[in-house]
Amino acid sequence: MKAYSITIKQTNNPAVIKFETNHFITKNNNYEFKNIDEAKNSPLAQQLFHLPFIKTVYISGNFIGLERYNIIEWTDVEEEVAQQLTDYLNSGEPVVIEEEKSKKVPITVYAEVTPNPSVMKFVCNKRIVPATFEFKNIDEAKDSKLAKQLFQFPFVKEVFLDENYVSVSKYEVAEWEDITMELREMIREFLADGNEVVSEHSVPNANSLTEKTYSAEDFMDDTSKQIIDILEEYVKPAVASDGGNILFQSYESESKTVNVILQGACSGCPSSTYTLKNGIETMLKNMLGDKVNEVVALNG
C-alpha cells in the first residue's frame, strides 16, 4: 500500500491553506464542498467538516485545500490537521467515492448511398434494434432516443431503423456531402456511449406492424402465405441492403393484387416503381403464375 505524506503550502489567501500529497488522491477530478451535506460522496471531507473552523474543502489530484473561519489562525492548527490527513490517507479509506464513467463501446459506423437520393444508410458493426422501426416525425419517435436526436437536425425528414443500420431521409435544403459526416459521427457517438436506441416497450409496437403483417394466422389462404415466404426469402434481404424494408399488407384474390408497404429508403424512392414492377411483381408472377396480376405499394 502507498505511504502518504503531507506537505503544508501557504497560499495568497490567508484563510486558505493547501496540504499537498506525494501521491494522487483523485482521478483527475476537482471537488469543492461548502458543507457536510455537499460532501456526501467524500468521507474525508465529511470528517474535516467535523472541525468547527472548516468553511470549505477543496480536493484535487494531489492536494487538499481548506478554507477556515476566522475563529482561528492556521498556524495554530495546521500541523494537527496535516497529521489527521496523513493518518486518514494511510488508513486506506476513500477520499472521494467517484462515479466510474461508463467506458466507450467500440463501434464503427459507415455511410452508404442508397438508390433513393434523399436517403443515406448508416451501417453499424453491431445489432442496434430487435425489429424494424420507422419514424415520420419527432412525435412518432418518442420511444427512440436516437431518432429524437436525429430529428433535432432541421434537415432530417424521416428515420428508419433496422437490425444494424439507420436510414435517414433528408429534406432538399441540405446536400449529403455537407451533412453525412456530422450525422455519421453523431450516430457513432450515441452508440459508443452505450445508449438505448429504442425503449423496451416500443418493441411490441414495431412488432405489431411487422410480425402481425407476416402472421399466417391472419392470412389463411395459401397464396398469401406463399407471397409472404417469397418476400421474406428473396425480396427483404435485397431491399434491406439498400436501406429499406417491404411489408406484406394484403392479397386481393379477385383482382389478384398484392398490396405492400415500403419503408426506409424504398419509400418515395424514384426507382421504387421500377423495382416494384420489374423486380418484385415479375418475381411473384414467375413463381406464382396466374395467381398474381399486380403489386401495388400503398405508400409508394
mmCIF file of C-alpha atoms in Angstrom:
data_model
loop_
_atom_site.group_PDB
_atom_site.id
_atom_site.type_symbol
_atom_site.label_atom_id
_atom_site.label_comp_id
_atom_site.label_asym_id
_atom_site.label_seq_id
_atom_site.Cartn_x
_atom_site.Cartn_y
_atom_site.Cartn_z
ATOM 1 C CA MET A 1 0.000 0.000 0.000
ATOM 2 C CA LYS A 2 1.190 3.543 -0.779
ATOM 3 C CA ALA A 3 2.601 5.538 2.102
ATOM 4 C CA TYR A 4 1.224 9.067 2.082
ATOM 5 C CA SER A 5 2.964 12.151 3.371
ATOM 6 C CA ILE A 6 1.725 15.736 3.545
ATOM 7 C CA THR A 7 3.492 18.995 2.742
ATOM 8 C CA ILE A 8 1.900 22.197 4.015
ATOM 9 C CA LYS A 9 1.750 25.012 1.452
ATOM 10 C CA GLN A 10 0.636 28.564 2.162
ATOM 11 C CA THR A 11 -1.497 30.394 -0.412
ATOM 12 C CA ASN A 12 -2.097 34.040 -1.313
ATOM 13 C CA ASN A 13 -5.335 33.835 0.636
ATOM 14 C CA PRO A 14 -4.565 33.721 4.376
ATOM 15 C CA ALA A 15 -7.817 31.882 5.002
ATOM 16 C CA VAL A 16 -6.874 29.045 2.626
ATOM 17 C CA ILE A 17 -4.096 26.505 3.057
ATOM 18 C CA LYS A 18 -3.006 23.596 0.866
ATOM 19 C CA PHE A 19 -1.935 20.171 2.044
ATOM 20 C CA GLU A 20 -0.054 18.616 -0.866
ATOM 21 C CA THR A 21 0.207 14.838 -1.085
ATOM 22 C CA ASN A 22 3.025 12.748 -2.531
ATOM 23 C CA HIS A 23 0.528 10.567 -4.445
ATOM 24 C CA PHE A 24 -2.576 11.378 -6.459
ATOM 25 C CA ILE A 25 -5.755 11.078 -4.428
ATOM 26 C CA THR A 26 -8.395 11.610 -7.175
ATOM 27 C CA LYS A 27 -8.695 10.600 -10.813
ATOM 28 C CA ASN A 28 -8.045 13.947 -12.460
ATOM 29 C CA ASN A 29 -11.215 15.453 -10.964
ATOM 30 C CA ASN A 30 -11.613 18.563 -8.802
ATOM 31 C CA TYR A 31 -14.125 18.819 -5.971
ATOM 32 C CA GLU A 32 -15.391 21.685 -3.849
ATOM 33 C CA PHE A 33 -17.565 21.138 -0.771
ATOM 34 C CA LYS A 34 -19.069 24.030 1.175
ATOM 35 C CA ASN A 35 -20.813 21.965 3.846
ATOM 36 C CA ILE A 36 -21.171 18.425 5.099
ATOM 37 C CA ASP A 37 -24.311 17.789 3.033
ATOM 38 C CA GLU A 38 -22.475 18.562 -0.204
ATOM 39 C CA ALA A 39 -19.720 16.188 0.905
ATOM 40 C CA LYS A 40 -21.884 13.059 0.955
ATOM 41 C CA ASN A 41 -19.612 11.412 -1.644
ATOM 42 C CA SER A 42 -16.416 12.287 0.219
ATOM 43 C CA PRO A 43 -15.818 10.548 3.552
ATOM 44 C CA LEU A 44 -12.665 12.621 4.016
ATOM 45 C CA ALA A 45 -14.473 15.943 3.532
ATOM 46 C CA GLN A 46 -17.220 14.822 5.890
ATOM 47 C CA GLN A 47 -14.626 14.121 8.559
ATOM 48 C CA LEU A 48 -12.981 17.509 8.019
ATOM 49 C CA PHE A 49 -16.297 19.327 8.451
ATOM 50 C CA HIS A 50 -16.441 17.993 11.992
ATOM 51 C CA LEU A 51 -13.673 20.505 12.723
ATOM 52 C CA PRO A 52 -15.556 23.665 13.757
ATOM 53 C CA PHE A 53 -13.240 26.034 11.889
ATOM 54 C CA ILE A 54 -13.545 24.392 8.433
ATOM 55 C CA LYS A 55 -15.540 26.521 5.980
ATOM 56 C CA THR A 56 -14.761 24.936 2.586
ATOM 57 C CA VAL A 57 -12.945 21.787 1.459
ATOM 58 C CA TYR A 58 -11.185 21.564 -1.929
ATOM 59 C CA ILE A 59 -9.918 18.189 -3.144
ATOM 60 C CA SER A 60 -7.873 17.853 -6.312
ATOM 61 C CA GLY A 61 -5.408 15.455 -7.904
ATOM 62 C CA ASN A 62 -2.580 15.801 -5.379
ATOM 63 C CA PHE A 63 -3.726 18.240 -2.733
ATOM 64 C CA ILE A 64 -6.418 19.095 -0.222
ATOM 65 C CA GLY A 65 -7.244 22.768 0.184
ATOM 66 C CA LEU A 66 -9.016 24.049 3.259
ATOM 67 C CA GLU A 67 -10.643 27.390 3.891
ATOM 68 C CA ARG A 68 -11.109 28.369 7.546
ATOM 69 C CA TYR A 69 -13.441 30.586 9.506
ATOM 70 C CA ASN A 70 -11.808 33.475 11.326
ATOM 71 C CA ILE A 71 -12.127 31.895 14.764
ATOM 72 C CA ILE A 72 -8.575 30.506 14.498
ATOM 73 C CA GLU A 73 -5.298 31.034 12.620
ATOM 74 C CA TRP A 74 -3.772 28.254 10.500
ATOM 75 C CA THR A 75 -0.511 28.474 12.403
ATOM 76 C CA ASP A 76 -2.382 27.234 15.474
ATOM 77 C CA VAL A 77 -3.827 24.073 13.895
ATOM 78 C CA GLU A 78 -2.092 23.283 10.559
ATOM 79 C CA GLU A 79 0.252 20.641 11.996
ATOM 80 C CA GLU A 80 -2.593 18.780 13.703
ATOM 81 C CA VAL A 81 -4.698 18.925 10.517
ATOM 82 C CA ALA A 82 -1.763 17.684 8.430
ATOM 83 C CA GLN A 83 -1.315 14.726 10.775
ATOM 84 C CA GLN A 84 -5.030 13.948 10.657
ATOM 85 C CA LEU A 85 -4.949 13.970 6.838
ATOM 86 C CA THR A 86 -1.849 11.760 6.765
ATOM 87 C CA ASP A 87 -3.448 9.232 9.110
ATOM 88 C CA TYR A 88 -6.642 9.193 7.078
ATOM 89 C CA LEU A 89 -4.902 8.691 3.730
ATOM 90 C CA ASN A 90 -2.710 5.900 5.113
ATOM 91 C CA SER A 91 -5.748 4.136 6.556
ATOM 92 C CA GLY A 92 -6.856 3.256 3.037
ATOM 93 C CA GLU A 93 -10.277 4.876 3.400
ATOM 94 C CA PRO A 94 -11.682 6.531 0.260
ATOM 95 C CA VAL A 95 -11.070 10.221 -0.298
ATOM 96 C CA VAL A 96 -13.927 10.679 -2.761
ATOM 97 C CA ILE A 97 -16.283 7.976 -3.980
ATOM 98 C CA GLU A 98 -16.004 8.788 -7.652
ATOM 99 C CA GLU A 99 -18.578 7.559 -10.120
ATOM 100 C CA GLU A 100 -16.980 5.444 -12.780
ATOM 101 C CA LYS A 101 -17.671 6.833 -16.199
ATOM 102 C CA SER A 102 -19.048 4.190 -18.490
ATOM 103 C CA LYS A 103 -16.454 3.003 -20.950
ATOM 104 C CA LYS A 104 -16.984 3.706 -24.590
ATOM 105 C CA VAL A 105 -18.226 0.777 -26.622
ATOM 106 C CA PRO A 106 -16.000 0.071 -29.650
ATOM 107 C CA ILE A 107 -18.196 0.743 -32.657
ATOM 108 C CA THR A 108 -17.817 1.727 -36.269
ATOM 109 C CA VAL A 109 -20.395 3.405 -38.482
ATOM 110 C CA TYR A 110 -20.039 3.962 -42.210
ATOM 111 C CA ALA A 111 -22.284 5.800 -44.626
ATOM 112 C CA GLU A 112 -23.653 4.001 -47.659
ATOM 113 C CA VAL A 113 -25.593 5.556 -50.520
ATOM 114 C CA THR A 114 -28.956 4.090 -51.487
ATOM 115 C CA PRO A 115 -30.952 4.077 -54.732
ATOM 116 C CA ASN A 116 -33.025 6.836 -53.161
ATOM 117 C CA PRO A 117 -31.051 10.107 -53.481
ATOM 118 C CA SER A 118 -32.810 11.583 -50.446
ATOM 119 C CA VAL A 119 -31.838 8.685 -48.150
ATOM 120 C CA MET A 120 -28.447 7.754 -46.702
ATOM 121 C CA LYS A 121 -27.833 4.466 -44.923
ATOM 122 C CA PHE A 122 -25.574 4.436 -41.851
ATOM 123 C CA VAL A 123 -24.371 0.888 -41.191
ATOM 124 C CA CYS A 124 -23.098 -0.225 -37.770
ATOM 125 C CA ASN A 125 -20.838 -3.135 -36.856
ATOM 126 C CA LYS A 126 -23.331 -4.394 -34.268
ATOM 127 C CA ARG A 127 -27.026 -5.068 -33.920
ATOM 128 C CA ILE A 128 -28.799 -1.947 -32.681
ATOM 129 C CA VAL A 129 -32.526 -2.826 -32.739
ATOM 130 C CA PRO A 130 -34.516 -6.077 -32.467
ATOM 131 C CA ALA A 131 -37.003 -5.159 -35.215
ATOM 132 C CA THR A 132 -37.703 -2.508 -37.830
ATOM 133 C CA PHE A 133 -38.880 0.949 -36.781
ATOM 134 C CA GLU A 134 -39.997 3.836 -38.967
ATOM 135 C CA PHE A 135 -40.455 7.368 -37.667
ATOM 136 C CA LYS A 136 -42.023 10.031 -39.854
ATOM 137 C CA ASN A 137 -41.580 12.835 -37.313
ATOM 138 C CA ILE A 138 -40.279 13.577 -33.831
ATOM 139 C CA ASP A 139 -43.642 12.829 -32.215
ATOM 140 C CA GLU A 140 -43.577 9.279 -33.532
ATOM 141 C CA ALA A 141 -40.020 8.952 -32.183
ATOM 142 C CA LYS A 142 -40.961 9.442 -28.530
ATOM 143 C CA ASP A 143 -39.684 5.941 -27.652
ATOM 144 C CA SER A 144 -36.415 6.239 -29.576
ATOM 145 C CA LYS A 145 -33.745 8.486 -28.111
ATOM 146 C CA LEU A 146 -31.584 8.110 -31.219
ATOM 147 C CA ALA A 147 -34.385 9.074 -33.596
ATOM 148 C CA LYS A 148 -35.323 12.058 -31.424
ATOM 149 C CA GLN A 149 -31.738 13.301 -31.532
ATOM 150 C CA LEU A 150 -31.629 12.883 -35.288
ATOM 151 C CA PHE A 151 -34.822 14.910 -35.673
ATOM 152 C CA GLN A 152 -33.047 17.787 -33.916
ATOM 153 C CA PHE A 153 -31.257 18.339 -37.214
ATOM 154 C CA PRO A 154 -33.564 20.579 -39.290
ATOM 155 C CA PHE A 155 -32.708 18.725 -42.481
ATOM 156 C CA VAL A 156 -33.782 15.264 -41.185
ATOM 157 C CA LYS A 157 -37.158 14.303 -42.608
ATOM 158 C CA GLU A 158 -37.608 10.630 -41.587
ATOM 159 C CA VAL A 159 -35.689 7.947 -39.699
ATOM 160 C CA PHE A 160 -35.791 4.205 -40.328
ATOM 161 C CA LEU A 161 -34.074 1.663 -38.073
ATOM 162 C CA ASP A 162 -33.307 -1.937 -38.953
ATOM 163 C CA GLU A 163 -31.142 -4.613 -37.395
ATOM 164 C CA ASN A 164 -27.744 -2.971 -37.853
ATOM 165 C CA TYR A 165 -28.345 0.289 -39.687
ATOM 166 C CA VAL A 166 -30.074 3.650 -39.656
ATOM 167 C CA SER A 167 -31.595 5.102 -42.805
ATOM 168 C CA VAL A 168 -32.005 8.870 -42.703
ATOM 169 C CA SER A 169 -34.248 10.724 -45.140
ATOM 170 C CA LYS A 170 -33.419 14.408 -45.657
ATOM 171 C CA TYR A 171 -35.150 17.491 -46.949
ATOM 172 C CA GLU A 172 -33.806 19.051 -50.144
ATOM 173 C CA VAL A 173 -32.459 22.044 -48.211
ATOM 174 C CA ALA A 174 -29.250 20.128 -47.448
ATOM 175 C CA GLU A 175 -26.765 18.167 -49.552
ATOM 176 C CA TRP A 176 -25.360 14.839 -48.355
ATOM 177 C CA GLU A 177 -21.784 15.961 -48.896
ATOM 178 C CA ASP A 178 -22.348 18.682 -46.285
ATOM 179 C CA ILE A 179 -24.135 16.648 -43.599
ATOM 180 C CA THR A 180 -23.096 12.994 -43.917
ATOM 181 C CA MET A 181 -20.019 13.269 -41.694
ATOM 182 C CA GLU A 182 -21.952 15.097 -38.982
ATOM 183 C CA LEU A 183 -24.733 12.502 -38.957
ATOM 184 C CA ARG A 184 -22.322 9.564 -39.016
ATOM 185 C CA GLU A 185 -20.345 10.915 -36.068
ATOM 186 C CA MET A 186 -23.496 11.697 -34.089
ATOM 187 C CA ILE A 187 -24.793 8.134 -34.562
ATOM 188 C CA ARG A 188 -21.400 6.631 -33.735
ATOM 189 C CA GLU A 189 -21.052 8.686 -30.540
ATOM 190 C CA PHE A 190 -24.594 7.813 -29.477
ATOM 191 C CA LEU A 191 -23.942 4.082 -29.853
ATOM 192 C CA ALA A 192 -20.429 4.243 -28.393
ATOM 193 C CA ASP A 193 -21.857 5.770 -25.221
ATOM 194 C CA GLY A 194 -23.988 2.658 -24.779
ATOM 195 C CA ASN A 195 -27.294 4.485 -25.167
ATOM 196 C CA GLU A 196 -30.515 2.578 -25.729
ATOM 197 C CA VAL A 197 -31.680 3.074 -29.322
ATOM 198 C CA VAL A 198 -35.334 2.238 -28.665
ATOM 199 C CA SER A 199 -37.028 1.683 -25.330
ATOM 200 C CA GLU A 200 -38.152 -1.816 -24.429
ATOM 201 C CA HIS A 201 -41.877 -1.054 -24.501
ATOM 202 C CA SER A 202 -41.577 0.275 -28.054
ATOM 203 C CA VAL A 203 -40.713 -3.189 -29.419
ATOM 204 C CA PRO A 204 -44.283 -4.572 -29.332
ATOM 205 C CA ASN A 205 -45.480 -1.537 -31.268
ATOM 206 C CA ALA A 206 -42.956 -2.219 -34.009
ATOM 207 C CA ASN A 207 -43.710 -5.921 -33.991
ATOM 208 C CA SER A 208 -47.407 -5.217 -34.390
ATOM 209 C CA LEU A 209 -46.548 -3.754 -37.776
ATOM 210 C CA THR A 210 -44.202 -6.499 -38.924
ATOM 211 C CA GLU A 211 -44.998 -9.732 -37.142
ATOM 212 C CA LYS A 212 -48.747 -9.265 -37.323
ATOM 213 C CA THR A 213 -48.422 -8.467 -41.014
ATOM 214 C CA TYR A 214 -46.440 -11.654 -41.530
ATOM 215 C CA SER A 215 -48.552 -13.860 -39.280
ATOM 216 C CA ALA A 216 -50.063 -16.871 -41.026
ATOM 217 C CA GLU A 217 -52.953 -16.768 -38.599
ATOM 218 C CA ASP A 218 -54.140 -13.521 -40.155
ATOM 219 C CA PHE A 219 -53.945 -14.845 -43.723
ATOM 220 C CA MET A 220 -55.412 -18.288 -44.053
ATOM 221 C CA ASP A 221 -55.289 -18.574 -47.843
ATOM 222 C CA ASP A 222 -52.308 -20.385 -49.296
ATOM 223 C CA THR A 223 -51.485 -17.650 -51.803
ATOM 224 C CA SER A 224 -50.928 -15.064 -49.075
ATOM 225 C CA LYS A 225 -48.654 -17.458 -47.245
ATOM 226 C CA GLN A 226 -46.677 -18.143 -50.415
ATOM 227 C CA ILE A 227 -46.311 -14.405 -51.097
ATOM 228 C CA ILE A 228 -45.062 -13.830 -47.551
ATOM 229 C CA ASP A 229 -42.484 -16.599 -47.901
ATOM 230 C CA ILE A 230 -41.198 -15.211 -51.198
ATOM 231 C CA LEU A 231 -40.937 -11.671 -49.841
ATOM 232 C CA GLU A 232 -39.113 -12.891 -46.744
ATOM 233 C CA GLU A 233 -36.629 -15.092 -48.583
ATOM 234 C CA TYR A 234 -35.919 -13.202 -51.784
ATOM 235 C CA VAL A 235 -37.070 -9.592 -51.522
ATOM 236 C CA LYS A 236 -36.449 -8.368 -47.978
ATOM 237 C CA PRO A 237 -32.689 -9.101 -47.972
ATOM 238 C CA ALA A 238 -32.311 -7.154 -51.215
ATOM 239 C CA VAL A 239 -34.246 -4.084 -50.101
ATOM 240 C CA ALA A 240 -32.514 -4.174 -46.691
ATOM 241 C CA SER A 241 -29.159 -3.882 -48.453
ATOM 242 C CA ASP A 242 -30.497 -0.666 -49.989
ATOM 243 C CA GLY A 243 -31.558 0.696 -46.607
ATOM 244 C CA GLY A 244 -35.243 -0.121 -46.820
ATOM 245 C CA ASN A 245 -37.902 -2.653 -45.994
ATOM 246 C CA ILE A 246 -41.037 -4.148 -47.542
ATOM 247 C CA LEU A 247 -44.099 -5.316 -45.640
ATOM 248 C CA PHE A 248 -46.859 -7.524 -46.984
ATOM 249 C CA GLN A 249 -50.196 -5.841 -46.335
ATOM 250 C CA SER A 250 -52.848 -7.882 -48.154
ATOM 251 C CA TYR A 251 -53.756 -10.022 -51.132
ATOM 252 C CA GLU A 252 -56.920 -9.374 -53.142
ATOM 253 C CA SER A 253 -57.877 -12.696 -54.682
ATOM 254 C CA GLU A 254 -60.463 -11.284 -57.120
ATOM 255 C CA SER A 255 -58.134 -8.758 -58.718
ATOM 256 C CA LYS A 256 -55.012 -10.832 -57.906
ATOM 257 C CA THR A 257 -53.411 -7.705 -56.461
ATOM 258 C CA VAL A 258 -50.656 -7.824 -53.855
ATOM 259 C CA ASN A 259 -50.549 -4.768 -51.573
ATOM 260 C CA VAL A 260 -47.285 -3.932 -49.835
ATOM 261 C CA ILE A 261 -45.845 -1.130 -47.715
ATOM 262 C CA LEU A 262 -42.418 0.315 -48.457
ATOM 263 C CA GLN A 263 -40.226 1.676 -45.660
ATOM 264 C CA GLY A 264 -36.900 3.432 -45.268
ATOM 265 C CA ALA A 265 -35.011 4.162 -48.457
ATOM 266 C CA CYS A 266 -37.645 2.329 -50.504
ATOM 267 C CA SER A 267 -40.368 4.771 -49.501
ATOM 268 C CA GLY A 268 -40.541 7.587 -52.014
ATOM 269 C CA CYS A 269 -37.568 6.311 -53.975
ATOM 270 C CA PRO A 270 -37.705 7.319 -57.656
ATOM 271 C CA SER A 271 -36.603 3.819 -58.664
ATOM 272 C CA SER A 272 -39.029 2.021 -56.349
ATOM 273 C CA THR A 273 -41.750 1.880 -59.010
ATOM 274 C CA TYR A 274 -39.357 0.199 -61.429
ATOM 275 C CA THR A 275 -38.195 -2.215 -58.736
ATOM 276 C CA LEU A 276 -41.760 -2.941 -57.732
ATOM 277 C CA LYS A 277 -42.988 -3.646 -61.256
ATOM 278 C CA ASN A 278 -39.931 -5.150 -62.941
ATOM 279 C CA GLY A 279 -38.492 -6.838 -59.899
ATOM 280 C CA ILE A 280 -40.981 -7.885 -57.252
ATOM 281 C CA GLU A 281 -44.017 -8.118 -59.486
ATOM 282 C CA THR A 282 -42.146 -10.108 -62.129
ATOM 283 C CA MET A 283 -40.744 -12.461 -59.482
ATOM 284 C CA LEU A 284 -44.149 -13.150 -57.949
ATOM 285 C CA LYS A 285 -45.699 -13.714 -61.385
ATOM 286 C CA ASN A 286 -42.941 -16.159 -62.340
ATOM 287 C CA MET A 287 -43.165 -18.056 -59.069
ATOM 288 C CA LEU A 288 -46.933 -17.987 -58.564
ATOM 289 C CA GLY A 289 -48.179 -17.929 -62.147
ATOM 290 C CA ASP A 290 -51.657 -16.517 -62.746
ATOM 291 C CA LYS A 291 -52.258 -16.015 -59.008
ATOM 292 C CA VAL A 292 -50.643 -12.554 -59.187
ATOM 293 C CA ASN A 293 -51.629 -9.831 -61.595
ATOM 294 C CA GLU A 294 -50.175 -6.703 -59.964
ATOM 295 C CA VAL A 295 -48.124 -5.483 -56.999
ATOM 296 C CA VAL A 296 -49.106 -2.134 -55.515
ATOM 297 C CA ALA A 297 -47.233 -0.096 -52.880
ATOM 298 C CA LEU A 298 -49.864 1.522 -50.699
ATOM 299 C CA ASN A 299 -47.442 4.297 -49.748
ATOM 300 C CA GLY A 300 -45.482 4.482 -52.998
#
